[in-house]
Coordinates of C-alpha atoms and ligand atoms in Angstrom, one line a residue:
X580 CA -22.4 -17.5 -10.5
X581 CA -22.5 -14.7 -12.9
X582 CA -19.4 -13.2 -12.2
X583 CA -17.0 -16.5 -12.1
X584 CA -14.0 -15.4 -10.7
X585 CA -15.9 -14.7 -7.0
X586 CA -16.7 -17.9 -7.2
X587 CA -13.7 -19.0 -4.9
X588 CA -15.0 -15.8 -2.9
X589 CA -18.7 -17.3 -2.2
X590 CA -18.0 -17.9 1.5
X591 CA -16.6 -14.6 2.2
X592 CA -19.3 -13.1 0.6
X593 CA -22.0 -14.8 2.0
X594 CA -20.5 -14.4 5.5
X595 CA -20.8 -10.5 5.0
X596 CA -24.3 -10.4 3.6
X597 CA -25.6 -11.9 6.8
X598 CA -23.7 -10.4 8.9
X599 CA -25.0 -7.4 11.5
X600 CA -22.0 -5.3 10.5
X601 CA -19.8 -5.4 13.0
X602 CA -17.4 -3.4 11.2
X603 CA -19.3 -0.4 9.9
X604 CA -18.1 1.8 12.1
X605 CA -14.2 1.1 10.4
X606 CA -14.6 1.9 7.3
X607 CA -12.8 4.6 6.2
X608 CA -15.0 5.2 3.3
X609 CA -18.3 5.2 4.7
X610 CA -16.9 7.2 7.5
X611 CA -15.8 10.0 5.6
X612 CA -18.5 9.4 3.1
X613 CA -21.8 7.9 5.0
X614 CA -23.6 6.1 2.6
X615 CA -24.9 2.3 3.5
X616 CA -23.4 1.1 0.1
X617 CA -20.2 2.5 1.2
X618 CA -19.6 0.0 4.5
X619 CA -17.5 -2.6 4.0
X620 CA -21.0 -4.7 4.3
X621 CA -22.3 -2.7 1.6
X622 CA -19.3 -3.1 -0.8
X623 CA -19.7 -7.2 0.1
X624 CA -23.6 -7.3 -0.7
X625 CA -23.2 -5.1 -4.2
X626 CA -20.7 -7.7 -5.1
X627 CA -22.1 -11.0 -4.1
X628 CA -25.4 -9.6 -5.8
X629 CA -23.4 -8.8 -9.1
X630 CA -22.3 -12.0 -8.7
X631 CA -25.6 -13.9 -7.9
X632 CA -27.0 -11.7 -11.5
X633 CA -29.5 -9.8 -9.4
X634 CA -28.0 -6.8 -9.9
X635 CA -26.9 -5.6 -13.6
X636 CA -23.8 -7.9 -14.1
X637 CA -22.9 -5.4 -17.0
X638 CA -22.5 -2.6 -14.3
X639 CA -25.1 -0.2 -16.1
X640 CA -26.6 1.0 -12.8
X641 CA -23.1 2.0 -11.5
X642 CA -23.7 -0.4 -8.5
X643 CA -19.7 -1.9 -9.6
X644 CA -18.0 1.5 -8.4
X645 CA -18.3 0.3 -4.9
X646 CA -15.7 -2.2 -5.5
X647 CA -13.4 0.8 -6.2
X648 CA -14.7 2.4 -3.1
X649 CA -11.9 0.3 -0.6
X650 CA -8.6 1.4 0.3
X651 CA -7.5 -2.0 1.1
X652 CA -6.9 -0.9 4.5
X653 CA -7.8 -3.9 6.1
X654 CA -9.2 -2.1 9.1
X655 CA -13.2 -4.0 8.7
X656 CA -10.4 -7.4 9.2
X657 CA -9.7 -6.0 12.7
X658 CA -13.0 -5.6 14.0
X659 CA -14.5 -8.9 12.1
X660 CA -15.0 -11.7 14.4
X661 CA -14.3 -13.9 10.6
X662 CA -11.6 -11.9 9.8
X663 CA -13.2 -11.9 6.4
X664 CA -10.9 -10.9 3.8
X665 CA -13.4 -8.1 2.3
X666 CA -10.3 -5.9 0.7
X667 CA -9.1 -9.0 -1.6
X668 CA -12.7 -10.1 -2.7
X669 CA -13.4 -6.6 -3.9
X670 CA -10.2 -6.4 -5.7
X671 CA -11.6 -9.5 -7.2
X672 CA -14.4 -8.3 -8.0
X673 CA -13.1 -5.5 -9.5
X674 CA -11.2 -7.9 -12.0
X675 CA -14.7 -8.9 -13.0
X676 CA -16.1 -5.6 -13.3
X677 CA -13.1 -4.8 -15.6
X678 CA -13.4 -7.8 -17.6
X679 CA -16.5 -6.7 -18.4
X680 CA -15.6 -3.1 -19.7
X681 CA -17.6 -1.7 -16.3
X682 CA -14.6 -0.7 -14.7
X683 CA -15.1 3.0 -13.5
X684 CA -12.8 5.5 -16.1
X685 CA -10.1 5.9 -13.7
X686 CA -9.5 2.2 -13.3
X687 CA -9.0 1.6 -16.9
X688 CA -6.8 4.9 -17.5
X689 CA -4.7 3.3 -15.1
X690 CA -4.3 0.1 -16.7
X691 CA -4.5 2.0 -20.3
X692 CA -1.4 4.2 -19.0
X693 CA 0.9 1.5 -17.3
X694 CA 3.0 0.7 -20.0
X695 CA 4.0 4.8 -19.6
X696 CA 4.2 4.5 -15.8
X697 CA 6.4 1.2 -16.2
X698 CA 8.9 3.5 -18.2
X699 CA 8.7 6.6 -15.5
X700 CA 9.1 4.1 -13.0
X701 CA 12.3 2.1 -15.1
X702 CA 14.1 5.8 -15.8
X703 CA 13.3 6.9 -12.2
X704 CA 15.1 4.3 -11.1
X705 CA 17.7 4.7 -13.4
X706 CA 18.5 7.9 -12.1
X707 CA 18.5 7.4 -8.5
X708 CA 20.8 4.5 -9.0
X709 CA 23.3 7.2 -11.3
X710 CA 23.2 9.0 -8.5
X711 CA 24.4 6.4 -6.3
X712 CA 27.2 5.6 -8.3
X713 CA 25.3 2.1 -8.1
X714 CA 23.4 -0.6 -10.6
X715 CA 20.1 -1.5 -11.8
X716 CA 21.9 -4.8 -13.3
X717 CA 24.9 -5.8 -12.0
X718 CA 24.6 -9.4 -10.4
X719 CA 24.2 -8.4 -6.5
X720 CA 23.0 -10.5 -3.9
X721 CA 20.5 -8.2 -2.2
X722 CA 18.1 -6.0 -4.9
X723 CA 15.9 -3.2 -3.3
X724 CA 12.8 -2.3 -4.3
X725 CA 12.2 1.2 -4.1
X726 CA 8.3 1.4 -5.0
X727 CA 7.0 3.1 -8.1
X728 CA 5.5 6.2 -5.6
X729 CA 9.1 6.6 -4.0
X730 CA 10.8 6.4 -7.5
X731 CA 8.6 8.5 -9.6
X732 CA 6.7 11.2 -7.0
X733 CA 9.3 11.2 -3.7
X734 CA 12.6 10.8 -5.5
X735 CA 14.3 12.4 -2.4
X736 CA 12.7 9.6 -0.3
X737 CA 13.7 7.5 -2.7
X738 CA 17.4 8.0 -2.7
X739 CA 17.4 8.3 1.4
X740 CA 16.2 4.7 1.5
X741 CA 18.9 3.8 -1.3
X742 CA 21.6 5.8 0.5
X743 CA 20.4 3.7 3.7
X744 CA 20.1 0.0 2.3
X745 CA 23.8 0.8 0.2
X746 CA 25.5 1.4 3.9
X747 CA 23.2 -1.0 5.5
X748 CA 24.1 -3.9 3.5
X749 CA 27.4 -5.7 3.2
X750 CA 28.2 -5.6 -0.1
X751 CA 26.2 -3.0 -1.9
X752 CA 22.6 -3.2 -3.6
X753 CA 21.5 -3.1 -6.6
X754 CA 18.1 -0.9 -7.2
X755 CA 15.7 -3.0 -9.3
X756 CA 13.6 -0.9 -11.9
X757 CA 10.9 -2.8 -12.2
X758 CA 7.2 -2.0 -10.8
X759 CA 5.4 -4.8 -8.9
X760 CA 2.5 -4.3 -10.6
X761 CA 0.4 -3.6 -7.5
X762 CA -1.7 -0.6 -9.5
X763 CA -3.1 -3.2 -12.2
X764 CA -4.2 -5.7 -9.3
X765 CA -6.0 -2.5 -7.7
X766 CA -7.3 -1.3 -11.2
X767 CA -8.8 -4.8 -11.7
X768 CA -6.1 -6.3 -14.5
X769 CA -5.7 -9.5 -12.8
X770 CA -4.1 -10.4 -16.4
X771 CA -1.9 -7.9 -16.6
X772 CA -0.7 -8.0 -13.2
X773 CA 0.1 -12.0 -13.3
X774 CA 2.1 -10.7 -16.6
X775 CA 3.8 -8.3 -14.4
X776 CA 4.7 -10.4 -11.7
X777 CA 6.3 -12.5 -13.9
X778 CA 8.3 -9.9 -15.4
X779 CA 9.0 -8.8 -11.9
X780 CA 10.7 -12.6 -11.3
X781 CA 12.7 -12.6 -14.2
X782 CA 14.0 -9.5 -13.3
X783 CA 15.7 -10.5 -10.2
X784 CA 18.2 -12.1 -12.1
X785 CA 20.5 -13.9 -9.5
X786 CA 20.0 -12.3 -6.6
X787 CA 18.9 -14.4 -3.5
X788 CA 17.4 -11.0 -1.1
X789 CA 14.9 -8.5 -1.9
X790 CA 14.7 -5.6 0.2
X791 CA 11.4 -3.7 -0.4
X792 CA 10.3 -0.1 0.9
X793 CA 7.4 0.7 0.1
X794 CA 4.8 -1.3 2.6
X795 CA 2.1 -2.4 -0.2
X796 CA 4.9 -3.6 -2.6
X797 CA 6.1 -5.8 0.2
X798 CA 2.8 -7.0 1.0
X799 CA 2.4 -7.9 -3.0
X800 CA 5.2 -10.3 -3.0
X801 CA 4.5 -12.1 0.2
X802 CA 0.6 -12.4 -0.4
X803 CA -0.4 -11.4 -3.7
X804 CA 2.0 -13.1 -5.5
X805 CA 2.0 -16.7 -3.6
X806 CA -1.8 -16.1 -3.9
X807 CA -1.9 -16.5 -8.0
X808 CA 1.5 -18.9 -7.7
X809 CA 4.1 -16.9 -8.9
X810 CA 7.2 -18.1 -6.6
X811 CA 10.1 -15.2 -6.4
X812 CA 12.2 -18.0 -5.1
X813 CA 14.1 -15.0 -2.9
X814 CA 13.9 -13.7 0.9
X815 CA 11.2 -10.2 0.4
X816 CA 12.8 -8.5 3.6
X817 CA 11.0 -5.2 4.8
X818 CA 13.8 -2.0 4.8
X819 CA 11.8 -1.3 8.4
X820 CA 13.2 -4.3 9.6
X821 CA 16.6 -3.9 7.7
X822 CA 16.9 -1.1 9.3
X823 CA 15.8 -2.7 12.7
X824 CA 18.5 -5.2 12.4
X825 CA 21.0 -2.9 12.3
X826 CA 19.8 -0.4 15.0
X827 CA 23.5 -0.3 16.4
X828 CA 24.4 1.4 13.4
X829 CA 21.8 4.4 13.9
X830 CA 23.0 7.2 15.7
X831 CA 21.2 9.7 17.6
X832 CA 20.1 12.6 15.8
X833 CA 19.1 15.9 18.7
X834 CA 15.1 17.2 17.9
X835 CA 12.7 19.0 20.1
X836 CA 10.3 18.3 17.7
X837 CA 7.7 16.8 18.3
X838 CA 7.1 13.6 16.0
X839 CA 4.1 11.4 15.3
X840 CA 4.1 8.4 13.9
X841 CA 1.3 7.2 11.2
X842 CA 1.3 3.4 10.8
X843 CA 0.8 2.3 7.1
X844 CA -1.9 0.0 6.5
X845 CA -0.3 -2.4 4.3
X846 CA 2.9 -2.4 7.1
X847 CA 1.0 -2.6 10.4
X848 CA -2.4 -4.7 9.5
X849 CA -1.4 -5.9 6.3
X850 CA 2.0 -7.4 7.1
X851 CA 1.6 -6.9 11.4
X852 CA 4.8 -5.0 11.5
X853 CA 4.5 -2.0 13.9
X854 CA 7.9 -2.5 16.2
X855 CA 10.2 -2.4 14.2
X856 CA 9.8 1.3 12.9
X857 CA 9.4 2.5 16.8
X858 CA 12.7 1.0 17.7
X859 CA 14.2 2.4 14.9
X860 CA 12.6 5.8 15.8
X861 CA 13.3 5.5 19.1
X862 CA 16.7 4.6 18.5
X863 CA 17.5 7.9 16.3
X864 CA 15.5 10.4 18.4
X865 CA 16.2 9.3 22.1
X866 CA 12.9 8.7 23.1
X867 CA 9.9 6.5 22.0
X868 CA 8.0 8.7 19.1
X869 CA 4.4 10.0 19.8
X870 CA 1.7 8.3 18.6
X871 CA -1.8 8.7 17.3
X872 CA -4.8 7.8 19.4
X873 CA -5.1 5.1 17.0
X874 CA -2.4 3.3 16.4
X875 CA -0.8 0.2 15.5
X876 CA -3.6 -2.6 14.0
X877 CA -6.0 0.4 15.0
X878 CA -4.4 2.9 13.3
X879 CA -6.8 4.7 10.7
X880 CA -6.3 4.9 7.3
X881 CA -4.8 8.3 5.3
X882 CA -7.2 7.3 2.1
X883 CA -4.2 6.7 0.1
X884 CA -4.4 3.0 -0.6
X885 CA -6.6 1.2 -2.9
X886 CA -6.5 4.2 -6.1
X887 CA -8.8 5.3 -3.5
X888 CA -7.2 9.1 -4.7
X889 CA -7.7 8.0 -8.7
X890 CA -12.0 6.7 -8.4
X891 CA -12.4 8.7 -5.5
X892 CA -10.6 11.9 -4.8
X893 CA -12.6 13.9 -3.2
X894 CA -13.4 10.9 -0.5
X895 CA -9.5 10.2 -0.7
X896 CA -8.6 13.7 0.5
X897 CA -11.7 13.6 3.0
X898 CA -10.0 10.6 4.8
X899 CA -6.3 12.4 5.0
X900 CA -7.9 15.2 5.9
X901 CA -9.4 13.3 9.1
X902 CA -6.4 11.9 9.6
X903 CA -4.3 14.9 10.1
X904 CA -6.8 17.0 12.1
X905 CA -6.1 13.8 14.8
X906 CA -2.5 14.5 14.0
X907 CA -3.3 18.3 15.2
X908 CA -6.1 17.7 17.7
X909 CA -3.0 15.5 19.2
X910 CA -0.8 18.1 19.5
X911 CA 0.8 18.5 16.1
X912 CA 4.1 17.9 15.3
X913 CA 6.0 16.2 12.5
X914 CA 4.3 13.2 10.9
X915 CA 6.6 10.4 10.4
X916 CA 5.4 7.1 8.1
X917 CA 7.3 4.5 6.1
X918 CA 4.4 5.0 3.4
X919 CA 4.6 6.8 0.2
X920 CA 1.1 7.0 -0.6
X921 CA 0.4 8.3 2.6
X922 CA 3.1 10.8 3.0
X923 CA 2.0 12.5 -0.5
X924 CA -1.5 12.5 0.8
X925 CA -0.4 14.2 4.1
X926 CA 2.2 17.0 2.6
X927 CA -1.2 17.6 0.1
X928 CA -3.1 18.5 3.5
X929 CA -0.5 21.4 4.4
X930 CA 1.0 18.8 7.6
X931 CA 4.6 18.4 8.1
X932 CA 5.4 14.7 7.2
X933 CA 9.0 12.8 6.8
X934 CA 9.1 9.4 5.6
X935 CA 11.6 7.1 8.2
X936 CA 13.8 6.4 5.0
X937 CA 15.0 10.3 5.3
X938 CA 15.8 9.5 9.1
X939 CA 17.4 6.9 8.5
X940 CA 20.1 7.9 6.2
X941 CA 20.5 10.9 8.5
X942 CA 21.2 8.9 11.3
X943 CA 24.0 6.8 9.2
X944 CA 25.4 10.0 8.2
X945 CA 23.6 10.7 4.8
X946 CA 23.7 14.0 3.3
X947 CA 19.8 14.6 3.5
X948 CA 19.1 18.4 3.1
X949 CA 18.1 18.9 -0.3
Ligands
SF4_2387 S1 -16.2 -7.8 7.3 FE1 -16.9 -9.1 9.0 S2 -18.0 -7.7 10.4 FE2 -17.8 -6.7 8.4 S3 -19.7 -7.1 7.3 FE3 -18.2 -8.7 6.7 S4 -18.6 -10.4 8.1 FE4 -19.5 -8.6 9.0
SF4_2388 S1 -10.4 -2.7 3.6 FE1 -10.6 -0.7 4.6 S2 -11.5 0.6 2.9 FE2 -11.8 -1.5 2.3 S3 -13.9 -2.0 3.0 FE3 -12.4 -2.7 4.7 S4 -12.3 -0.9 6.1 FE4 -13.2 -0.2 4.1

């Protein structure tokens, strides 16, 4: 092989390349952007031909920015009688692209920027916990990880869902200000991120429960990190199902209006969790929350996953953009996700959107209305 670390990828490669592309039609990419390099077939045969050397293993006929072009949605999974893992091999693949200097220019400012967007993340943190009158270090048996999208971009989310967790659990929090290091595992730093994971470990100090909000930082630590054998040694709890466990607690808030609910990719195919925000909807509002035409494990994607937004913008916005004329070709409404990613990407498309952190603290009383 040519590019050595797909070599533990061969099968999953091979099972694409001769495959009649059952999944084409899934893709969010090549949906929004038809081109037969763009299917999730495509991205699988440019890779496993990189890898083979019959295509320019140096990446000088651009054929590596396909590896970029993946949200990590895990939608191709659904519809793939293999359940091939296509989103992890080209996030391997972009690890080799990268080692090889033919990473596309967003991927590397990414990686070149991190140790800035470790420090915005660290003093985001900071402040929300300031805020909360709680700690970033104090020895606590539960920490929460916040997400660096909720800390640095939604700090309002961000403080609902640390308001939330600090009622929710017996004994207070503490609000860890470290980033998972999920952006240099999309970028293609697969050294950087095993440094950052391990960073991530030491930072837990004592603490024996990780509560995580963001959907693709959970989905990290439960696969990502076990996957390369970095052992957090703690319970990674989801706040969804915090929040689901303690659905007595949520009272009813009075709306007419009407809500739909977006399921995140990393939460509902990703980690299969798709009850557990319902109830908790359900719970606040009254009455079970509308839903998209797609929904649950078949839910599309908003193009925010992946740095889908950073390689590919305007293919990015394309795919939110879909996703919200559903929203509105449904009936409208109020969009309501447990995504950061995806809630930035659907407030950038002009459509209403709440993330279930802000209902949640509402419901337990919160002050919510900045
Ligand atoms: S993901 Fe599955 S259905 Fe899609 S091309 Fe690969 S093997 Fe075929
Ligand atoms: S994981 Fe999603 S974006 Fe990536 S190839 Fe599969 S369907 Fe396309």
């Amino acid at each position: 092989m040519h590019l050595p670390v797909l070599e533990s990828r061969q099968s999953a490669l091979e099972t694409c390349v001769f495959c009649p592309k059952l999944c084409r039609s899934a893709c969010p990419v090549s949906n929004a952007e038809p081109r037969e390099t763009l299917t999730p077939w495509g991205k699988m045969s440019m890779a496993y031909f990189a890898a083979r050397g019959n295509i320019d293993p140096e990446g000088r006929d651009g054929a590596m920015e396909t590896s970029w072009a993946c949200t990590g949605c895990f939608k191709c999974r659904e519809s793939c009688d293999h359940r091939n893992p296509v989103a992890g091999t080209l996030f391997d693949a972009r690890a080799e692209w990268m080692e090889r200097g033919a990473a596309p220019d967003g991927a590397k400012r990414v990686v070149e920027r991190f140790p800035l967007h470790w420090q915005e993340t660290h003093d985001a943190v900071n402040a929300i916990a300031d805020r909360l009158a709680t700690s970033t270090s104090a020895a606590c048996e539960t920490s929460v990880l916040l997400g660096c999208t909720y800390a640095k971009r939604l700090p309002v989310e961000a403080h609902h869902a640390a308001i939330a967790c600090s009622k929710l659990v017996p004994g207070g929090v503490r609000l860890i200000n470290e980033c998972c290091g999920a952006p240099l595992r999309m970028a293609g730093d697969s050294q950087g991120f095993r440094t950052q994971a391990e960073r991530f470990q030491a930072s837990l100090g004592s603490a024996k429960r990780v509560v995580v909000v963001d959907a693709g930082c959970a989905r990290t630590l439960r696969d990502d990190y076990p996957a390369m054998r970095v052992d957090l040694g703690v319970k990674v709890d989801l706040f969804v199902d915090l929040a689901a466990a303690n659905i007595a607690k949520l009272q009813q808030i009075a709306t007419d209006e009407p809500l739909r609910y977006h399921d995140p990719c990393q939460l509902a195919r990703g980690l299969g969790v798709t009850e557990p925000p319902r109830a908790v909807m359900a719970q606040i509002t009254g009455k079970p929350v509308g839903e998209f035409d797609d929904n649950r494990r078949a839910a599309n994607c908003s193009g925010a996953g992946g740095l889908l937004p950073i390689t590919m913008p305007k293919v990015a916005s394309k795919i939110a953009a879909n996703r919200v004329a559903e929203h509105a070709a449904q009936g409208g409404g109020r969009i309501v996700t447990a995504c950061a990613s995806s809630l930035l990407k659907f407030r950038a498309q002009g459509a209403q959107a709440d993330d279930i952190a802000t209902w949640i603290a509402r419901s337990l009383g919160a002050e919510t209305t900045e």
